């Protein structure tokens, strides 16, 4: 019996094709961290959803070579640079999600978070320096724009002290767009309550 005559064989072949296709897509997706030509996930998803920060410039055009995912060591202790990058990602993502009209509690939380960071950041020199940065630049978190601009500014203060390039803060929304989450899953808790 030939393949075309055997419906079961045809079914297996179709199944194999679908399975191969899924594997190809999955491996492309998993290759992302080491693929310098790939777009960042957030940029793709946010750019494809105009309701997130529209109109949005081609984010990839704003990225510097240093923005591209660095080849991180898969084992061994975390370096000061890796810890710093991860922390800035967290802080800028938080700022992007910060509400336009934060509650009193949210304003208090974000100030406390920065204070705690300056005491508990697991790099003593960085933490000590950040305490001084906070003293000279008290947290401003009256709105999303205010907090993200303040954060950009203090990140630049750290950049300057390390001899790194200054980031243009007018581009902060393009660099750190809102997270792409289903059903407001990334909204900060209590964002609809004014105290
Ligand atoms: P990072 O500075 O980690 O930035 C990550 C990405 O953020 C950049 O690629 C860029 O796309 C974007 N970015 C850069 N600047 C801005 C900005 N102003 N606004 C918005 N986005 C921006 N390291 C030390 O050696 N000494 C220290 O004293 C020290 N203090 C630190 C204090 C804090 C609170 C934190 C979070 C980190 C600190 N670090 C310190 C780590 C340091 O800031 C960097 O994270 C690390 O050197 C890696 O730098 P990077 O070049 O990969 O980019």
Tab-separated table of N, CA, C and O in Angstrom, residues 67 84-89 91-92 129-130 133-134 137 147-162 164-167 169 172 175-176:
chain	number	residue	atom	x	y	z
A	67	UNK	N	22.984	48.051	24.597
A	67	UNK	CA	21.654	47.592	24.998
A	67	UNK	C	21.394	46.160	24.584
A	67	UNK	O	20.504	45.504	25.100
A	84	UNK	N	23.745	44.936	38.371
A	84	UNK	CA	23.343	46.309	38.066
A	84	UNK	C	22.337	46.349	36.929
A	84	UNK	O	21.278	46.977	37.047
A	85	UNK	N	22.643	45.642	35.842
A	85	UNK	CA	21.721	45.631	34.690
A	85	UNK	C	20.359	45.109	35.094
A	85	UNK	O	19.334	45.694	34.763
A	86	UNK	N	20.359	43.987	35.838
A	86	UNK	CA	19.082	43.381	36.246
A	86	UNK	C	18.290	44.344	37.132
A	86	UNK	O	17.066	44.473	36.992
A	87	UNK	N	18.995	45.035	38.013
A	87	UNK	CA	18.295	45.958	38.925
A	87	UNK	C	17.732	47.145	38.159
A	87	UNK	O	16.578	47.546	38.385
A	88	UNK	N	18.522	47.685	37.219
A	88	UNK	CA	18.005	48.810	36.425
A	88	UNK	C	16.803	48.372	35.594
A	88	UNK	O	15.838	49.125	35.431
A	89	UNK	N	16.859	47.145	35.054
A	89	UNK	CA	15.710	46.648	34.265
A	89	UNK	C	14.464	46.634	35.145
A	89	UNK	O	13.390	47.096	34.757
A	91	UNK	N	13.918	48.398	37.910
A	91	UNK	CA	13.493	49.748	38.299
A	91	UNK	C	12.837	50.504	37.138
A	91	UNK	O	11.791	51.136	37.322
A	92	UNK	N	13.428	50.413	35.944
A	92	UNK	CA	12.828	51.152	34.809
A	92	UNK	C	11.495	50.514	34.394
A	92	UNK	O	10.589	51.222	33.944
A	129	UNK	N	27.176	54.723	47.577
A	129	UNK	CA	27.111	55.812	46.596
A	129	UNK	C	25.650	56.188	46.319
A	129	UNK	O	25.297	57.361	46.241
A	130	UNK	N	24.802	55.155	46.228
A	130	UNK	CA	23.390	55.425	45.922
A	130	UNK	C	22.708	56.202	47.059
A	130	UNK	O	21.820	57.006	46.806
A	133	UNK	N	23.449	59.654	46.331
A	133	UNK	CA	22.662	60.082	45.160
A	133	UNK	C	21.231	60.421	45.597
A	133	UNK	O	20.662	61.446	45.185
A	134	UNK	N	20.673	59.581	46.474
A	134	UNK	CA	19.297	59.814	46.939
A	134	UNK	C	19.206	61.067	47.811
A	134	UNK	O	18.220	61.799	47.749
A	137	UNK	N	19.231	63.833	45.511
A	137	UNK	CA	18.098	63.789	44.559
A	137	UNK	C	16.931	63.021	45.181
A	137	UNK	O	16.702	61.855	44.852
A	147	UNK	N	8.219	60.088	37.956
A	147	UNK	CA	9.058	59.020	38.516
A	147	UNK	C	10.031	58.473	37.463
A	147	UNK	O	11.210	58.277	37.748
A	148	UNK	N	9.556	58.266	36.236
A	148	UNK	CA	10.461	57.699	35.223
A	148	UNK	C	11.568	58.701	34.867
A	148	UNK	O	12.701	58.309	34.620
A	149	UNK	N	11.249	60.000	34.878
A	149	UNK	CA	12.280	61.012	34.597
A	149	UNK	C	13.276	61.113	35.760
A	149	UNK	O	14.477	61.240	35.552
A	150	UNK	N	12.743	61.028	36.963
A	150	UNK	CA	13.638	61.074	38.135
A	150	UNK	C	14.598	59.880	38.096
A	150	UNK	O	15.799	60.028	38.308
A	151	UNK	N	14.043	58.694	37.796
A	151	UNK	CA	14.869	57.481	37.764
A	151	UNK	C	15.935	57.584	36.674
A	151	UNK	O	17.095	57.207	36.877
A	152	UNK	N	15.516	58.108	35.527
A	152	UNK	CA	16.474	58.293	34.428
A	152	UNK	C	17.601	59.219	34.895
A	152	UNK	O	18.779	58.952	34.647
A	153	UNK	N	17.228	60.266	35.589
A	153	UNK	CA	18.234	61.223	36.064
A	153	UNK	C	19.211	60.550	37.037
A	153	UNK	O	20.435	60.678	36.881
A	154	UNK	N	18.670	59.810	38.026
A	154	UNK	CA	19.602	59.213	39.006
A	154	UNK	C	20.439	58.096	38.363
A	154	UNK	O	21.605	57.917	38.721
A	155	UNK	N	19.865	57.398	37.394
A	155	UNK	CA	20.655	56.398	36.660
A	155	UNK	C	21.810	57.122	35.951
A	155	UNK	O	22.942	56.651	35.942
A	156	UNK	N	21.518	58.298	35.404
A	156	UNK	CA	22.576	59.067	34.740
A	156	UNK	C	23.645	59.546	35.722
A	156	UNK	O	24.816	59.631	35.363
A	157	UNK	N	23.210	59.850	36.960
A	157	UNK	CA	24.203	60.259	37.973
A	157	UNK	C	25.169	59.091	38.203
A	157	UNK	O	26.393	59.274	38.243
A	158	UNK	N	24.604	57.866	38.295
A	158	UNK	CA	25.445	56.668	38.464
A	158	UNK	C	26.297	56.469	37.205
A	158	UNK	O	27.504	56.235	37.288
A	159	UNK	N	25.683	56.609	36.044
A	159	UNK	CA	26.436	56.466	34.773
A	159	UNK	C	27.637	57.403	34.754
A	159	UNK	O	28.753	56.999	34.415
A	160	UNK	N	27.377	58.663	35.119
A	160	UNK	CA	28.450	59.668	35.066
A	160	UNK	C	29.592	59.272	35.994
A	160	UNK	O	30.765	59.340	35.618
A	161	UNK	N	29.239	58.804	37.186
A	161	UNK	CA	30.290	58.448	38.152
A	161	UNK	C	31.115	57.255	37.663
A	161	UNK	O	32.239	57.061	38.091
A	162	UNK	N	30.510	56.446	36.768
A	162	UNK	CA	31.234	55.274	36.252
A	162	UNK	C	31.858	55.549	34.884
A	162	UNK	O	32.408	54.649	34.253
A	164	UNK	N	30.216	56.215	32.206
A	164	UNK	CA	29.361	55.654	31.143
A	164	UNK	C	28.614	56.781	30.422
A	164	UNK	O	28.438	57.855	30.990
A	165	UNK	N	28.141	56.506	29.190
A	165	UNK	CA	27.411	57.555	28.450
A	165	UNK	C	26.128	57.970	29.177
A	165	UNK	O	25.512	57.163	29.878
A	166	UNK	N	25.781	59.247	29.001
A	166	UNK	CA	24.542	59.773	29.581
A	166	UNK	C	23.396	59.412	28.657
A	166	UNK	O	23.477	59.596	27.446
A	167	UNK	N	22.332	58.889	29.247
A	167	UNK	CA	21.166	58.471	28.459
A	167	UNK	C	20.243	59.685	28.266
A	167	UNK	O	19.952	60.403	29.238
A	169	UNK	N	17.105	61.436	28.512
A	169	UNK	CA	15.891	61.073	29.266
A	169	UNK	C	14.592	61.298	28.487
A	169	UNK	O	13.556	60.728	28.826
A	172	UNK	N	13.248	57.972	27.365
A	172	UNK	CA	13.075	56.903	28.348
A	172	UNK	C	11.820	56.059	28.081
A	172	UNK	O	11.836	54.837	28.255
A	175	UNK	N	12.566	53.661	25.298
A	175	UNK	CA	13.470	52.575	25.709
A	175	UNK	C	12.765	51.584	26.634
A	175	UNK	O	12.951	50.385	26.542
A	176	UNK	N	11.977	52.112	27.562
A	176	UNK	CA	11.342	51.254	28.562
A	176	UNK	C	9.823	51.382	28.444
A	176	UNK	O	9.185	51.981	29.309
